mmCIF file of C-alpha atoms in Angstrom:
data_model
loop_
_atom_site.group_PDB
_atom_site.id
_atom_site.type_symbol
_atom_site.label_atom_id
_atom_site.label_comp_id
_atom_site.label_asym_id
_atom_site.label_seq_id
_atom_site.Cartn_x
_atom_site.Cartn_y
_atom_site.Cartn_z
ATOM 1 C CA ARG W 1 -55.687 -2.549 109.918
ATOM 2 C CA PRO W 2 -54.313 -1.159 106.647
ATOM 3 C CA ASP W 3 -54.024 2.390 108.045
ATOM 4 C CA SER W 4 -53.094 1.224 111.586
ATOM 5 C CA VAL W 5 -56.397 2.576 112.914
ATOM 6 C CA PRO W 6 -58.521 -0.253 114.347
ATOM 7 C CA ARG W 7 -62.231 -0.673 113.613
ATOM 8 C CA CYS W 8 -62.513 1.968 110.903
ATOM 9 C CA ALA W 9 -64.171 -0.270 108.292
ATOM 10 C CA ASP W 10 -61.079 -0.955 106.201
ATOM 11 C CA GLU W 11 -60.084 -4.265 107.786
ATOM 12 C CA PRO W 12 -60.014 -7.236 105.397
ATOM 13 C CA GLN W 13 -63.036 -9.533 105.558
ATOM 14 C CA ILE W 14 -61.960 -12.352 103.251
ATOM 15 C CA GLY W 15 -58.654 -13.968 102.364
ATOM 16 C CA SER W 16 -57.988 -16.279 99.392
ATOM 17 C CA SER W 17 -54.820 -18.379 99.422
ATOM 18 C CA CYS W 18 -53.602 -20.234 96.343
ATOM 19 C CA LEU W 19 -50.134 -21.018 97.649
ATOM 20 C CA ARG W 20 -48.807 -24.462 96.786
ATOM 21 C CA ALA W 21 -47.675 -26.307 99.892
ATOM 22 C CA SER W 22 -47.448 -30.010 99.184
ATOM 23 C CA PHE W 23 -46.034 -31.884 102.122
ATOM 24 C CA PRO W 24 -46.440 -35.360 103.639
ATOM 25 C CA PRO W 25 -49.205 -34.850 106.226
ATOM 26 C CA TRP W 26 -47.579 -37.108 108.787
ATOM 27 C CA LEU W 27 -44.621 -34.698 108.958
ATOM 28 C CA ILE W 28 -46.661 -31.522 109.540
ATOM 29 C CA GLY W 29 -45.825 -31.271 113.214
ATOM 30 C CA LEU W 30 -42.095 -31.745 112.581
ATOM 31 C CA VAL W 31 -41.485 -28.759 110.296
ATOM 32 C CA HIS W 32 -41.464 -25.430 112.101
ATOM 33 C CA GLN W 33 -42.236 -23.336 109.026
ATOM 34 C CA ILE W 34 -45.373 -25.370 108.267
ATOM 35 C CA THR W 35 -46.721 -25.309 111.827
ATOM 36 C CA ALA W 36 -46.035 -21.558 112.040
ATOM 37 C CA LEU W 37 -47.946 -20.960 108.798
ATOM 38 C CA LEU W 38 -50.898 -23.046 109.985
ATOM 39 C CA ARG W 39 -51.023 -21.142 113.267
ATOM 40 C CA ALA W 40 -50.921 -17.850 111.367
ATOM 41 C CA LEU W 41 -53.899 -18.891 109.234
ATOM 42 C CA GLU W 42 -55.811 -19.988 112.334
ATOM 43 C CA THR W 43 -55.085 -16.619 113.967
ATOM 44 C CA VAL W 44 -56.472 -14.842 110.906
ATOM 45 C CA VAL W 45 -59.661 -16.955 111.015
ATOM 46 C CA ASN W 46 -60.052 -16.416 114.761
ATOM 47 C CA SER W 47 -59.902 -12.667 114.147
ATOM 48 C CA GLY W 48 -63.070 -12.910 112.029
ATOM 49 C CA ILE W 49 -61.558 -13.091 108.549
ATOM 50 C CA THR W 50 -62.883 -15.887 106.324
ATOM 51 C CA VAL W 51 -59.949 -17.677 104.653
ATOM 52 C CA VAL W 52 -60.390 -19.752 101.490
ATOM 53 C CA VAL W 53 -57.588 -22.165 100.533
ATOM 54 C CA ALA W 54 -57.028 -23.936 97.198
ATOM 55 C CA ALA W 55 -56.894 -27.713 97.679
ATOM 56 C CA GLY W 56 -54.073 -28.227 95.167
ATOM 57 C CA ASN W 57 -53.587 -29.833 91.766
ATOM 58 C CA GLU W 58 -51.694 -32.973 92.748
ATOM 59 C CA GLU W 59 -54.299 -35.249 91.075
ATOM 60 C CA PRO W 60 -56.442 -37.841 92.874
ATOM 61 C CA GLY W 61 -54.837 -39.903 95.557
ATOM 62 C CA GLY W 62 -54.991 -40.088 99.311
ATOM 63 C CA TYR W 63 -53.314 -37.308 101.292
ATOM 64 C CA THR W 64 -52.546 -35.102 98.265
ATOM 65 C CA LEU W 65 -54.218 -31.975 99.672
ATOM 66 C CA ASN W 66 -52.492 -28.646 100.089
ATOM 67 C CA VAL W 67 -51.149 -28.783 103.642
ATOM 68 C CA LEU W 68 -52.646 -25.338 104.369
ATOM 69 C CA CYS W 69 -56.068 -27.022 104.392
ATOM 70 C CA ALA W 70 -55.074 -28.463 107.778
ATOM 71 C CA ALA W 71 -55.437 -25.034 109.398
ATOM 72 C CA ARG W 72 -58.535 -24.989 111.586
ATOM 73 C CA GLY W 73 -61.407 -22.923 110.262
ATOM 74 C CA VAL W 74 -60.259 -22.363 106.678
ATOM 75 C CA ILE W 75 -62.462 -23.341 103.740
ATOM 76 C CA CYS W 76 -60.585 -25.882 101.613
ATOM 77 C CA VAL W 77 -61.760 -25.825 97.983
ATOM 78 C CA GLY W 78 -61.288 -28.442 95.283
ATOM 79 C CA ALA W 79 -62.139 -28.116 91.590
ATOM 80 C CA ALA W 80 -65.172 -29.409 89.714
ATOM 81 C CA ASP W 81 -64.793 -30.451 86.081
ATOM 82 C CA GLN W 82 -66.151 -28.452 83.157
ATOM 83 C CA SER W 83 -69.488 -30.296 83.242
ATOM 84 C CA LEU W 84 -69.935 -29.360 86.926
ATOM 85 C CA ARG W 85 -71.043 -32.939 87.526
ATOM 86 C CA SER W 86 -67.910 -34.401 89.064
ATOM 87 C CA VAL W 87 -64.534 -33.549 90.552
ATOM 88 C CA ALA W 88 -61.814 -32.490 88.097
ATOM 89 C CA ASP W 89 -59.215 -35.156 87.412
ATOM 90 C CA PHE W 90 -56.385 -32.880 88.605
ATOM 91 C CA SER W 91 -57.987 -31.795 91.884
ATOM 92 C CA SER W 92 -56.286 -32.997 95.070
ATOM 93 C CA TRP W 93 -58.288 -34.778 97.721
ATOM 94 C CA GLY W 94 -58.008 -35.983 101.288
ATOM 95 C CA PRO W 95 -58.339 -37.031 103.868
ATOM 96 C CA LEU W 96 -56.388 -34.679 106.067
ATOM 97 C CA PRO W 97 -54.258 -36.093 108.880
ATOM 98 C CA TRP W 98 -56.203 -37.964 111.562
ATOM 99 C CA GLY W 99 -58.752 -39.071 108.963
ATOM 100 C CA ILE W 100 -60.527 -35.716 108.684
ATOM 101 C CA PRO W 101 -62.401 -35.585 105.352
ATOM 102 C CA ALA W 102 -61.537 -32.734 103.002
ATOM 103 C CA PRO W 103 -61.853 -30.653 100.863
ATOM 104 C CA ASP W 104 -64.873 -28.865 102.278
ATOM 105 C CA LEU W 105 -66.470 -28.354 98.851
ATOM 106 C CA VAL W 106 -65.614 -27.841 95.185
ATOM 107 C CA ALA W 107 -66.166 -24.960 92.756
ATOM 108 C CA PRO W 108 -65.741 -24.477 88.988
ATOM 109 C CA GLY W 109 -62.075 -24.878 88.133
ATOM 110 C CA GLU W 110 -61.653 -26.383 84.678
ATOM 111 C CA ASN W 111 -61.194 -24.366 81.473
ATOM 112 C CA LEU W 112 -62.172 -21.032 82.964
ATOM 113 C CA VAL W 113 -61.332 -17.765 81.228
ATOM 114 C CA ALA W 114 -59.171 -15.573 83.464
ATOM 115 C CA ALA W 115 -57.876 -12.051 82.964
ATOM 116 C CA VAL W 116 -54.102 -11.605 82.877
ATOM 117 C CA PRO W 117 -52.055 -8.424 82.456
ATOM 118 C CA PRO W 118 -51.748 -6.529 80.256
ATOM 119 C CA ASN W 119 -55.275 -6.640 78.802
ATOM 120 C CA ARG W 120 -55.211 -10.331 77.966
ATOM 121 C CA SER W 121 -57.149 -13.426 78.869
ATOM 122 C CA LEU W 122 -56.261 -17.104 79.142
ATOM 123 C CA GLN W 123 -58.219 -20.314 79.528
ATOM 124 C CA LEU W 124 -56.895 -21.942 82.684
ATOM 125 C CA SER W 125 -57.634 -24.837 84.998
ATOM 126 C CA GLY W 126 -56.783 -25.405 88.644
ATOM 127 C CA THR W 127 -58.001 -25.073 92.191
ATOM 128 C CA SER W 128 -56.346 -21.636 92.180
ATOM 129 C CA LEU W 129 -59.376 -20.555 90.129
ATOM 130 C CA SER W 130 -61.851 -22.440 92.334
ATOM 131 C CA ALA W 131 -60.759 -20.751 95.562
ATOM 132 C CA PRO W 132 -61.394 -17.164 94.325
ATOM 133 C CA PHE W 133 -64.789 -18.338 93.041
ATOM 134 C CA VAL W 134 -65.710 -19.365 96.597
ATOM 135 C CA ALA W 135 -64.244 -16.146 97.996
ATOM 136 C CA GLY W 136 -66.639 -14.271 95.722
ATOM 137 C CA VAL W 137 -69.616 -16.185 97.127
ATOM 138 C CA VAL W 138 -68.359 -15.417 100.643
ATOM 139 C CA ALA W 139 -68.352 -11.736 99.668
ATOM 140 C CA LEU W 140 -72.010 -12.029 98.632
ATOM 141 C CA LEU W 141 -72.904 -13.533 102.000
ATOM 142 C CA LYS W 142 -70.962 -10.860 103.862
ATOM 143 C CA GLN W 143 -72.662 -8.169 101.808
ATOM 144 C CA TYR W 144 -76.042 -9.525 102.859
ATOM 145 C CA ASP W 145 -75.061 -10.005 106.510
ATOM 146 C CA PRO W 146 -71.754 -8.389 107.610
ATOM 147 C CA SER W 147 -72.068 -10.012 111.049
ATOM 148 C CA LEU W 148 -71.480 -13.526 109.679
ATOM 149 C CA GLN W 149 -68.407 -15.189 111.172
ATOM 150 C CA PRO W 150 -66.067 -17.629 109.362
ATOM 151 C CA ALA W 151 -67.561 -20.727 111.028
ATOM 152 C CA GLN W 152 -71.090 -19.653 110.113
ATOM 153 C CA ILE W 153 -70.102 -18.972 106.511
ATOM 154 C CA LYS W 154 -68.367 -22.316 106.218
ATOM 155 C CA SER W 155 -71.417 -24.101 107.615
ATOM 156 C CA ILE W 156 -73.756 -22.285 105.212
ATOM 157 C CA LEU W 157 -71.637 -23.073 102.141
ATOM 158 C CA THR W 158 -71.110 -26.761 102.955
ATOM 159 C CA SER W 159 -74.695 -27.424 104.004
ATOM 160 C CA THR W 160 -76.164 -25.874 100.845
ATOM 161 C CA SER W 161 -73.726 -27.343 98.319
ATOM 162 C CA THR W 162 -75.008 -29.596 95.527
ATOM 163 C CA GLN W 163 -74.095 -33.265 95.877
ATOM 164 C CA LEU W 164 -72.099 -34.624 92.948
ATOM 165 C CA ALA W 165 -72.040 -38.136 91.556
ATOM 166 C CA VAL W 166 -68.375 -38.981 92.070
ATOM 167 C CA PRO W 167 -66.858 -41.959 90.188
ATOM 168 C CA TYR W 168 -65.546 -44.653 92.505
ATOM 169 C CA TYR W 169 -61.932 -44.146 91.433
ATOM 170 C CA TYR W 170 -62.072 -40.601 92.824
ATOM 171 C CA GLY W 171 -62.683 -41.968 96.298
ATOM 172 C CA PRO W 172 -65.624 -41.416 98.657
ATOM 173 C CA PRO W 173 -67.345 -38.027 98.150
ATOM 174 C CA PRO W 174 -66.317 -36.549 101.532
ATOM 175 C CA ILE W 175 -62.618 -36.846 100.686
ATOM 176 C CA SER W 176 -62.882 -35.795 97.035
ATOM 177 C CA VAL W 177 -65.645 -33.168 96.821
ATOM 178 C CA GLY W 178 -66.586 -32.603 100.464
ATOM 179 C CA GLY W 179 -70.123 -31.252 100.736
ATOM 180 C CA GLY W 180 -70.355 -31.004 96.939
ATOM 181 C CA LEU W 181 -70.459 -28.197 94.372
ATOM 182 C CA ILE W 182 -70.885 -24.697 95.816
ATOM 183 C CA ASN W 183 -74.375 -23.290 95.269
ATOM 184 C CA ALA W 184 -74.405 -19.514 95.722
ATOM 185 C CA SER W 185 -78.148 -18.973 95.353
ATOM 186 C CA ALA W 186 -78.970 -21.793 97.779
ATOM 187 C CA ALA W 187 -76.516 -20.365 100.311
ATOM 188 C CA ILE W 188 -78.196 -16.965 100.187
ATOM 189 C CA ARG W 189 -81.713 -18.431 100.318
ATOM 190 C CA THR W 190 -80.877 -20.724 103.222
ATOM 191 C CA HIS W 191 -79.399 -17.908 105.244
ATOM 192 C CA LEU W 192 -82.498 -15.835 104.565
ATOM 193 C CA ASN W 193 -84.883 -18.525 105.721
ATOM 194 C CA LEU W 194 -84.551 -22.251 106.407
ATOM 195 C CA ASN W 195 -88.014 -23.675 105.796
ATOM 196 C CA VAL W 196 -88.929 -26.205 108.459
ATOM 197 C CA GLY W 197 -89.494 -29.617 106.925
ATOM 198 C CA ASN W 198 -86.890 -29.274 104.183
ATOM 199 C CA ASP W 199 -83.924 -31.615 104.056
ATOM 200 C CA PHE W 200 -80.511 -30.050 104.380
ATOM 201 C CA LYS W 201 -76.941 -31.252 104.726
ATOM 202 C CA LEU W 202 -74.579 -30.429 107.536
ATOM 203 C CA LEU W 203 -70.882 -31.297 107.276
ATOM 204 C CA LEU W 204 -69.561 -32.109 110.759
ATOM 205 C CA ARG W 205 -65.964 -32.504 111.853
ATOM 206 C CA PRO W 206 -64.646 -34.423 114.867
ATOM 207 C CA ASN W 207 -64.816 -32.522 118.149
ATOM 208 C CA SER W 208 -66.739 -29.644 116.608
ATOM 209 C CA THR W 209 -70.035 -27.832 117.003
ATOM 210 C CA SER W 210 -72.109 -26.302 114.209
ATOM 211 C CA ARG W 211 -74.956 -23.863 114.681
ATOM 212 C CA ILE W 212 -78.224 -23.967 112.745
ATOM 213 C CA CYS W 213 -80.640 -21.029 112.862
ATOM 214 C CA ILE W 214 -84.257 -21.262 111.742
ATOM 215 C CA THR W 215 -86.609 -18.390 110.956
ATOM 216 C CA SER W 216 -90.313 -19.162 111.201
ATOM 217 C CA LYS W 217 -93.292 -17.442 109.588
ATOM 218 C CA SER W 218 -95.732 -18.774 112.191
ATOM 219 C CA TYR W 219 -95.829 -19.990 115.791
ATOM 220 C CA GLN W 220 -94.828 -23.634 115.929
ATOM 221 C CA GLU W 221 -93.055 -26.290 117.917
ATOM 222 C CA ILE W 222 -90.001 -27.775 116.259
ATOM 223 C CA ARG W 223 -88.272 -30.982 117.330
ATOM 224 C CA PHE W 224 -84.941 -32.351 116.155
ATOM 225 C CA TYR W 225 -83.889 -35.982 116.195
ATOM 226 C CA THR W 226 -80.677 -37.865 115.564
ATOM 227 C CA TYR W 227 -81.388 -41.233 114.051
ATOM 228 C CA GLU W 228 -78.834 -42.447 111.520
ATOM 229 C CA PHE W 229 -75.164 -41.636 111.112
ATOM 230 C CA TYR W 230 -72.485 -43.243 108.988
ATOM 231 C CA SER W 231 -68.751 -42.881 108.978
ATOM 232 C CA TYR W 232 -67.367 -41.030 105.948
ATOM 233 C CA LEU W 233 -64.616 -43.575 105.436
ATOM 234 C CA GLY W 234 -66.737 -46.704 105.884
ATOM 235 C CA ALA W 235 -70.257 -48.032 105.773
ATOM 236 C CA SER W 236 -70.612 -48.908 109.447
ATOM 237 C CA ALA W 237 -73.178 -46.979 111.459
ATOM 238 C CA MET W 238 -71.860 -44.868 114.315
ATOM 239 C CA PRO W 239 -73.368 -44.954 117.819
ATOM 240 C CA PRO W 240 -76.192 -42.397 118.288
ATOM 241 C CA ASP W 241 -74.354 -40.646 121.121
ATOM 242 C CA ILE W 242 -71.631 -39.539 118.708
ATOM 243 C CA VAL W 243 -73.859 -36.627 117.652
ATOM 244 C CA SER W 244 -75.907 -34.453 119.988
ATOM 245 C CA ILE W 245 -78.424 -31.663 119.328
ATOM 246 C CA THR W 246 -79.176 -28.975 121.907
ATOM 247 C CA PRO W 247 -81.857 -28.070 122.503
ATOM 248 C CA GLN W 248 -83.825 -30.879 120.859
ATOM 249 C CA GLN W 249 -87.130 -29.046 121.201
ATOM 250 C CA VAL W 250 -87.721 -25.347 120.553
ATOM 251 C CA TYR W 251 -90.727 -23.069 120.238
ATOM 252 C CA VAL W 252 -90.647 -20.456 117.499
ATOM 253 C CA ALA W 253 -92.742 -17.298 117.578
ATOM 254 C CA PRO W 254 -93.856 -15.741 114.270
ATOM 255 C CA LEU W 255 -91.083 -13.930 112.390
ATOM 256 C CA SER W 256 -88.519 -14.903 115.007
ATOM 257 C CA THR W 257 -85.331 -16.926 114.794
ATOM 258 C CA VAL W 258 -84.097 -19.747 117.013
ATOM 259 C CA CYS W 259 -80.765 -21.537 116.890
ATOM 260 C CA ILE W 260 -79.624 -25.022 117.852
ATOM 261 C CA ASN W 261 -76.152 -26.512 118.266
ATOM 262 C CA VAL W 262 -75.145 -29.775 116.612
ATOM 263 C CA SER W 263 -72.040 -31.325 118.172
ATOM 264 C CA VAL W 264 -70.064 -34.358 117.112
ATOM 265 C CA ALA W 265 -67.542 -36.256 119.224
ATOM 266 C CA GLN W 266 -64.422 -37.851 117.788
#
């Protein structure tokens, strides 16, 4: 509420944080300042503001992520290299504490031209450039549909990202590039209409529920099945009851939208 008057259309919609907060993840709960900052970020997200956080530039290695990525609901962004085919060699990666894979996705972040005062430009690299890139895509989504909430935006961006071929030494994809490289046009198209029959990705976190909405051009019955799941940090298949879809069968009238919930247990 910049002018102290609530609900007068000047509240912030998007936040982009490029603060550097490197800290051993196993000590998060022991430092008051860190826990207070994480709670503050979660409060901002819960108020309907989408928060994008830079993953950090601590180079590959387990548990090198910016500690602010541990705040629930934020979008943690790593950097893709100049070719946009892999993760940048300086970009931090996960997992987060408790084995949660992160970052959520990556965006261009190597050798980008940035404006600096006064009237100059520099070629820079870092996840501090990747995070504002994602914030810009969030602004496009919000412009199309102002009712979108942070969780919906995060789901759209991760499920429509482009999978990258990540070299083995960068670690498994979910803990180095998350859902992949952000794809702005795919995010907009998917939100407009998810064509039944197309494959799509959905990044699920432990003890969470994601919502998928489908718009149909004709009357049809749609069924959803869960059939094969693998752990991010290993090749072993997980029991089918780890993931549930409700409802599993829906009927869609022409030009109408139905939604389902996909939940995953820890």
